[in-house]
Amino acid sequence: MMCERVAGPSQGPAVESLHRARLALMGLGEDGTRVGPGMFDPDVVSFAHGEGVRRPFPGAIRNAIEALRDADGAPIENYMFLRRFPDLETEIAHSFCRVGVPRAFARNVVLDAGSTRLMVAAIGLMTRGGSDVVTSPGFYHPLAGWCGYLDRPLHVLPTSRARAYKLGAKELRDWIARTRPKVPPLLVLFNPTMTGAVYSQDELDDLGAVLVEADMLAIEDALFAGSEYDADGARGRLAASPAGERCLTVAGASKLHCLANLRIGWGCGPDWLVAILQDYITSSAASIPHVAKAAALGALRAPALFSRRNVEECRRRIGLVCELVHGLDARLRAATRLNAPMVTVGHPVEAGHSVLLEFPCLVGHELPEGGTLGDGADLTRLFLNEAKVAFAPAVSHGFEGPRVRANVASIGTDLTYGASRLWEDRADEAWGEEQEHSFDDGFAQARELIVSAFAERVEPALLKLLNQLPDVTRPMPQRQSAAAIAAGQGAAL
């Protein structure tokens, strides 16, 4: 039949988990019909969105507007086919060097319409010999779908909580020895991971040695590179390991630079790999809109103060969530009289805007709509249905059991729009403390929203699940304000 020739992704555990996670987030049942609230509903507080913490640097907006009007240098009726943008490529190369990529690789830049398109293209090219793909928990959840559509088996290798679920050289070497793949597999590594774990250079050197031994290629997704909380810490990169000549490093403008909707991503690596990838992208996409390139150039040229404030605000919110989880766990233990963790932070967060939350004592609890709670997709449905709060099901990131990922960056972004537009409408390029202080109120309101979501939505939903409904005649305990809880969060991280 013709329909069999054009089909969806090949099935496997990771693809099935991704499908279940997406149905839960959309409030859809197994048959695709609407059965409850979804993450995009206006009255839902979403910890599942993955955008930037505020609008991009005003210089990026001004660059985009100028590019639209530039009929001589960037006519929008012209494909600008094969035309390079050296200024942007130079800035991208500098950004790769800043996060630890050796200059010999950083200067070989390739661009595509988003890091997703770039990685899909790279995976397809780097596995043409029939290679399987290996990764570890904490991967970007669409990876399962990419591999499914490319018909490349995806293997999520076991890791440990003690190591923040990072892949170790021993786990990779043991898997290769056990499975003996006929074709060297492709490693797709996320560093930092989607839950904020950061690899050291020693860990990457050990992994790189295994890649060389096994003749493997690798892609390192470094989209959150630069968002490390320790601004002066070492920057470990797989490209700086013994496997540098066989590694593609990928990043982009969506997270740190808040340009998610303009869809532009970039990569770098050895000449032989980048040349093939560039030719494929040119053949399949012709060109990237110049307006996106211009905006990315403005974003990369933003003062360090702007991007560092984004990182510090995410760090502060992650610390706030950690404190809220600690208090919530204590109250749930008291309510249930159980001397066991009810909700915990999966591992320390060192970068990015997400934290892994684990609910070890909820396995097997009966759900209000029927069935029992087993994994993150079940938890996501519970919080959407009972609290109108959306968490990302961690099952689609390779984490089994009742775990969710809480992304704090996108909470209350609209609360800072006024400050952003104030500076976007001015021609003054100056950026300093005055500009940054204009965001203080919006950021503080966003943190208050996080506090209220846990106190007024998440906690009552959990108490109801545990059949420990609070006494409505008894006043709820006073909780610290967001400002008080968030003060001095460095130690909590």
mmCIF file of C-alpha atoms in Angstrom, residues 165-400:
data_model
loop_
_atom_site.group_PDB
_atom_site.id
_atom_site.type_symbol
_atom_site.label_atom_id
_atom_site.label_comp_id
_atom_site.label_asym_id
_atom_site.label_seq_id
_atom_site.Cartn_x
_atom_site.Cartn_y
_atom_site.Cartn_z
ATOM 1 C CA TYR A 165 22.982 11.203 35.129
ATOM 2 C CA LYS A 166 25.985 12.130 32.977
ATOM 3 C CA LEU A 167 27.342 9.468 30.644
ATOM 4 C CA GLY A 168 30.657 7.984 31.786
ATOM 5 C CA ALA A 169 33.371 6.424 29.663
ATOM 6 C CA LYS A 170 32.880 3.102 31.466
ATOM 7 C CA GLU A 171 29.164 2.954 30.597
ATOM 8 C CA LEU A 172 29.903 3.681 26.947
ATOM 9 C CA ARG A 173 32.771 1.191 26.779
ATOM 10 C CA ASP A 174 30.713 -1.509 28.519
ATOM 11 C CA TRP A 175 27.783 -0.988 26.135
ATOM 12 C CA ILE A 176 30.069 -1.324 23.103
ATOM 13 C CA ALA A 177 31.639 -4.493 24.502
ATOM 14 C CA ARG A 178 28.229 -5.968 25.281
ATOM 15 C CA THR A 179 26.442 -5.147 22.011
ATOM 16 C CA ARG A 180 29.385 -5.315 19.592
ATOM 17 C CA PRO A 181 27.783 -3.058 16.942
ATOM 18 C CA LYS A 182 28.735 -3.927 13.362
ATOM 19 C CA VAL A 183 29.006 -0.232 12.482
ATOM 20 C CA PRO A 184 30.503 2.284 14.946
ATOM 21 C CA PRO A 185 27.607 4.117 16.604
ATOM 22 C CA LEU A 186 27.130 7.878 16.788
ATOM 23 C CA LEU A 187 27.269 9.535 20.212
ATOM 24 C CA VAL A 188 24.917 12.505 20.740
ATOM 25 C CA LEU A 189 25.972 14.276 23.924
ATOM 26 C CA PHE A 190 24.199 17.190 25.603
ATOM 27 C CA ASN A 191 26.522 19.420 27.576
ATOM 28 C CA PRO A 192 25.118 21.052 29.646
ATOM 29 C CA THR A 193 22.277 18.551 29.820
ATOM 30 C CA MET A 194 18.609 19.519 29.717
ATOM 31 C CA THR A 195 18.535 19.259 33.510
ATOM 32 C CA GLY A 196 21.630 21.376 34.108
ATOM 33 C CA ALA A 197 24.456 18.870 34.571
ATOM 34 C CA VAL A 198 27.848 19.995 33.247
ATOM 35 C CA TYR A 199 30.673 17.716 32.047
ATOM 36 C CA SER A 200 34.225 18.393 33.160
ATOM 37 C CA GLN A 201 37.054 18.279 30.640
ATOM 38 C CA ASP A 202 38.417 15.159 32.341
ATOM 39 C CA GLU A 203 35.076 13.396 31.820
ATOM 40 C CA LEU A 204 35.028 14.466 28.179
ATOM 41 C CA ASP A 205 38.634 13.391 27.653
ATOM 42 C CA ASP A 206 37.742 9.923 28.922
ATOM 43 C CA LEU A 207 34.711 9.765 26.613
ATOM 44 C CA GLY A 208 36.833 11.033 23.736
ATOM 45 C CA ALA A 209 39.330 8.223 24.255
ATOM 46 C CA VAL A 210 36.500 5.679 23.933
ATOM 47 C CA LEU A 211 35.286 7.366 20.728
ATOM 48 C CA VAL A 212 38.745 7.041 19.207
ATOM 49 C CA GLU A 213 39.091 3.406 20.321
ATOM 50 C CA ALA A 214 35.707 2.501 18.819
ATOM 51 C CA ASP A 215 36.092 4.687 15.688
ATOM 52 C CA MET A 216 32.917 6.604 16.628
ATOM 53 C CA LEU A 217 31.704 10.036 15.535
ATOM 54 C CA ALA A 218 29.966 12.445 17.916
ATOM 55 C CA ILE A 219 27.693 15.476 18.099
ATOM 56 C CA GLU A 220 27.892 17.672 21.180
ATOM 57 C CA ASP A 221 24.839 19.856 21.719
ATOM 58 C CA ALA A 222 26.247 22.912 23.490
ATOM 59 C CA LEU A 223 23.096 25.042 23.291
ATOM 60 C CA PHE A 224 23.321 25.846 27.016
ATOM 61 C CA ALA A 225 27.074 26.506 26.935
ATOM 62 C CA GLY A 226 27.661 29.930 28.443
ATOM 63 C CA SER A 227 24.784 29.505 30.886
ATOM 64 C CA GLU A 228 26.966 27.860 33.540
ATOM 65 C CA TYR A 229 26.397 29.417 36.951
ATOM 66 C CA ASP A 230 30.114 29.491 37.718
ATOM 67 C CA ALA A 231 31.100 32.241 35.287
ATOM 68 C CA ASP A 232 34.814 31.668 35.874
ATOM 69 C CA GLY A 233 34.716 27.871 35.800
ATOM 70 C CA ALA A 234 36.495 25.705 33.257
ATOM 71 C CA ARG A 235 34.681 25.060 29.983
ATOM 72 C CA GLY A 236 34.852 21.389 29.037
ATOM 73 C CA ARG A 237 34.160 20.494 25.405
ATOM 74 C CA LEU A 238 34.252 17.217 23.548
ATOM 75 C CA ALA A 239 35.919 19.081 20.677
ATOM 76 C CA ALA A 240 38.879 19.675 23.017
ATOM 77 C CA SER A 241 39.188 15.949 23.795
ATOM 78 C CA PRO A 242 41.137 13.313 21.844
ATOM 79 C CA ALA A 243 38.025 12.955 19.663
ATOM 80 C CA GLY A 244 38.008 16.559 18.459
ATOM 81 C CA GLU A 245 38.600 15.589 14.808
ATOM 82 C CA ARG A 246 35.460 13.453 14.789
ATOM 83 C CA CYS A 247 33.083 15.825 16.640
ATOM 84 C CA LEU A 248 30.508 18.423 15.584
ATOM 85 C CA THR A 249 29.648 21.077 18.195
ATOM 86 C CA VAL A 250 26.190 22.682 17.924
ATOM 87 C CA ALA A 251 24.812 25.851 19.527
ATOM 88 C CA GLY A 252 22.432 28.667 18.638
ATOM 89 C CA ALA A 253 20.598 31.845 19.597
ATOM 90 C CA SER A 254 17.428 30.456 21.152
ATOM 91 C CA LYS A 255 18.253 30.087 24.864
ATOM 92 C CA LEU A 256 21.003 32.357 26.159
ATOM 93 C CA HIS A 257 20.240 35.001 23.514
ATOM 94 C CA CYS A 258 16.413 34.735 23.626
ATOM 95 C CA LEU A 259 15.892 34.444 19.838
ATOM 96 C CA ALA A 260 13.923 31.182 19.872
ATOM 97 C CA ASN A 261 11.302 32.289 17.335
ATOM 98 C CA LEU A 262 13.807 33.386 14.690
ATOM 99 C CA ARG A 263 15.112 29.829 14.250
ATOM 100 C CA ILE A 264 18.837 30.125 13.713
ATOM 101 C CA GLY A 265 21.476 27.694 14.922
ATOM 102 C CA TRP A 266 25.120 27.029 14.175
ATOM 103 C CA GLY A 267 27.803 24.414 14.457
ATOM 104 C CA CYS A 268 31.535 24.003 14.066
ATOM 105 C CA GLY A 269 33.996 21.171 13.660
ATOM 106 C CA PRO A 270 36.742 19.702 11.475
ATOM 107 C CA ASP A 271 36.979 20.826 7.844
ATOM 108 C CA TRP A 272 35.936 17.480 6.369
ATOM 109 C CA LEU A 273 32.716 17.308 8.383
ATOM 110 C CA VAL A 274 31.636 20.953 8.133
ATOM 111 C CA ALA A 275 32.204 21.026 4.368
ATOM 112 C CA ILE A 276 29.872 18.073 3.786
ATOM 113 C CA LEU A 277 27.283 19.436 6.195
ATOM 114 C CA GLN A 278 27.409 22.891 4.596
ATOM 115 C CA ASP A 279 26.875 21.410 1.138
ATOM 116 C CA TYR A 280 23.899 19.378 2.349
ATOM 117 C CA ILE A 281 22.270 22.380 4.047
ATOM 118 C CA THR A 282 22.785 24.569 0.984
ATOM 119 C CA SER A 283 21.268 21.884 -1.232
ATOM 120 C CA SER A 284 18.252 21.317 1.011
ATOM 121 C CA ALA A 285 17.445 24.798 2.348
ATOM 122 C CA ALA A 286 19.065 27.217 -0.122
ATOM 123 C CA SER A 287 19.560 29.971 2.482
ATOM 124 C CA ILE A 288 18.562 31.294 5.898
ATOM 125 C CA PRO A 289 16.604 34.567 6.056
ATOM 126 C CA HIS A 290 19.079 37.412 6.436
ATOM 127 C CA VAL A 291 16.883 39.037 9.072
ATOM 128 C CA ALA A 292 17.591 36.092 11.386
ATOM 129 C CA LYS A 293 21.319 36.382 10.738
ATOM 130 C CA ALA A 294 21.269 40.111 11.449
ATOM 131 C CA ALA A 295 19.374 39.613 14.689
ATOM 132 C CA ALA A 296 21.786 36.867 15.764
ATOM 133 C CA LEU A 297 24.732 39.183 15.114
ATOM 134 C CA GLY A 298 23.147 41.839 17.324
ATOM 135 C CA ALA A 299 22.485 39.274 20.040
ATOM 136 C CA LEU A 300 26.050 37.932 19.987
ATOM 137 C CA ARG A 301 27.388 41.482 20.251
ATOM 138 C CA ALA A 302 25.285 42.250 23.315
ATOM 139 C CA PRO A 303 27.212 43.382 26.384
ATOM 140 C CA ALA A 304 28.191 40.539 28.696
ATOM 141 C CA LEU A 305 26.036 42.228 31.350
ATOM 142 C CA PHE A 306 22.868 41.334 29.408
ATOM 143 C CA SER A 307 23.507 37.624 28.914
ATOM 144 C CA ARG A 308 24.982 37.255 32.397
ATOM 145 C CA ARG A 309 21.816 38.763 33.906
ATOM 146 C CA ASN A 310 19.803 36.124 32.039
ATOM 147 C CA VAL A 311 21.962 33.405 33.571
ATOM 148 C CA GLU A 312 21.820 34.892 37.061
ATOM 149 C CA GLU A 313 18.043 35.252 36.919
ATOM 150 C CA CYS A 314 17.682 31.601 35.925
ATOM 151 C CA ARG A 315 20.075 30.609 38.700
ATOM 152 C CA ARG A 316 18.025 32.595 41.207
ATOM 153 C CA ARG A 317 14.789 30.947 40.059
ATOM 154 C CA ILE A 318 16.320 27.471 40.172
ATOM 155 C CA GLY A 319 17.471 28.185 43.719
ATOM 156 C CA LEU A 320 13.962 29.360 44.549
ATOM 157 C CA VAL A 321 12.444 26.123 43.217
ATOM 158 C CA CYS A 322 14.967 24.087 45.218
ATOM 159 C CA GLU A 323 13.900 25.881 48.408
ATOM 160 C CA LEU A 324 10.214 25.446 47.586
ATOM 161 C CA VAL A 325 10.729 21.722 46.936
ATOM 162 C CA HIS A 326 12.566 21.324 50.237
ATOM 163 C CA GLY A 327 9.703 22.926 52.156
ATOM 164 C CA LEU A 328 7.071 21.022 50.194
ATOM 165 C CA ASP A 329 8.796 17.716 50.925
ATOM 166 C CA ALA A 330 8.854 18.472 54.659
ATOM 167 C CA ARG A 331 5.153 19.331 54.732
ATOM 168 C CA LEU A 332 4.177 16.259 52.699
ATOM 169 C CA ARG A 333 6.170 14.033 55.042
ATOM 170 C CA ALA A 334 4.431 15.605 58.027
ATOM 171 C CA ALA A 335 1.006 15.210 56.442
ATOM 172 C CA THR A 336 1.539 11.552 55.514
ATOM 173 C CA ARG A 337 3.720 10.645 58.517
ATOM 174 C CA LEU A 338 6.121 8.942 56.108
ATOM 175 C CA ASN A 339 9.831 9.100 56.791
ATOM 176 C CA ALA A 340 10.804 8.925 53.134
ATOM 177 C CA PRO A 341 11.427 11.559 50.429
ATOM 178 C CA MET A 342 8.201 12.719 48.800
ATOM 179 C CA VAL A 343 9.686 15.201 46.335
ATOM 180 C CA THR A 344 13.369 15.907 45.753
ATOM 181 C CA VAL A 345 15.677 17.683 43.333
ATOM 182 C CA GLY A 346 17.173 15.026 41.048
ATOM 183 C CA HIS A 347 20.687 16.464 41.063
ATOM 184 C CA PRO A 348 22.442 19.812 41.606
ATOM 185 C CA VAL A 349 21.857 22.298 38.784
ATOM 186 C CA GLU A 350 24.998 23.899 37.391
ATOM 187 C CA ALA A 351 23.688 25.573 34.240
ATOM 188 C CA GLY A 352 20.623 26.367 32.173
ATOM 189 C CA HIS A 353 17.054 26.987 33.187
ATOM 190 C CA SER A 354 15.670 23.607 34.224
ATOM 191 C CA VAL A 355 15.650 21.382 37.295
ATOM 192 C CA LEU A 356 14.763 17.691 37.540
ATOM 193 C CA LEU A 357 12.102 16.944 40.170
ATOM 194 C CA GLU A 358 11.627 13.413 41.468
ATOM 195 C CA PHE A 359 8.580 12.051 43.342
ATOM 196 C CA PRO A 360 9.795 8.609 44.512
ATOM 197 C CA CYS A 361 6.891 7.831 46.858
ATOM 198 C CA LEU A 362 4.123 8.430 44.321
ATOM 199 C CA VAL A 363 4.609 5.277 42.248
ATOM 200 C CA GLY A 364 1.445 3.193 42.258
ATOM 201 C CA HIS A 365 -0.868 5.865 43.652
ATOM 202 C CA GLU A 366 -4.323 5.781 42.093
ATOM 203 C CA LEU A 367 -4.999 8.695 39.770
ATOM 204 C CA PRO A 368 -8.300 10.621 39.900
ATOM 205 C CA GLU A 369 -9.096 9.755 36.269
ATOM 206 C CA GLY A 370 -8.264 6.071 36.810
ATOM 207 C CA GLY A 371 -5.146 3.964 36.616
ATOM 208 C CA THR A 372 -2.013 4.320 38.691
ATOM 209 C CA LEU A 373 0.854 6.772 38.584
ATOM 210 C CA GLY A 374 3.972 5.352 36.965
ATOM 211 C CA ASP A 375 6.070 7.946 35.177
ATOM 212 C CA GLY A 376 6.519 11.597 34.271
ATOM 213 C CA ALA A 377 3.710 11.607 31.714
ATOM 214 C CA ASP A 378 1.284 10.512 34.450
ATOM 215 C CA LEU A 379 2.609 13.254 36.739
ATOM 216 C CA THR A 380 2.198 15.862 34.014
ATOM 217 C CA ARG A 381 -1.445 14.861 33.499
ATOM 218 C CA LEU A 382 -2.026 14.978 37.255
ATOM 219 C CA PHE A 383 -0.660 18.503 37.674
ATOM 220 C CA LEU A 384 -2.468 19.782 34.576
ATOM 221 C CA ASN A 385 -5.799 18.258 35.603
ATOM 222 C CA GLU A 386 -5.663 19.040 39.319
ATOM 223 C CA ALA A 387 -3.577 22.225 39.444
ATOM 224 C CA LYS A 388 -3.416 23.663 35.925
ATOM 225 C CA VAL A 389 0.367 23.598 36.113
ATOM 226 C CA ALA A 390 2.440 22.147 33.272
ATOM 227 C CA PHE A 391 5.711 20.327 33.910
ATOM 228 C CA ALA A 392 7.740 18.633 31.182
ATOM 229 C CA PRO A 393 7.499 14.822 31.538
ATOM 230 C CA ALA A 394 11.062 13.636 32.147
ATOM 231 C CA VAL A 395 10.245 10.300 30.524
ATOM 232 C CA SER A 396 10.818 11.961 27.141
ATOM 233 C CA HIS A 397 14.317 12.949 28.311
ATOM 234 C CA GLY A 398 15.184 9.330 29.140
ATOM 235 C CA PHE A 399 14.282 9.384 32.846
ATOM 236 C CA GLU A 400 12.052 6.552 34.004
#
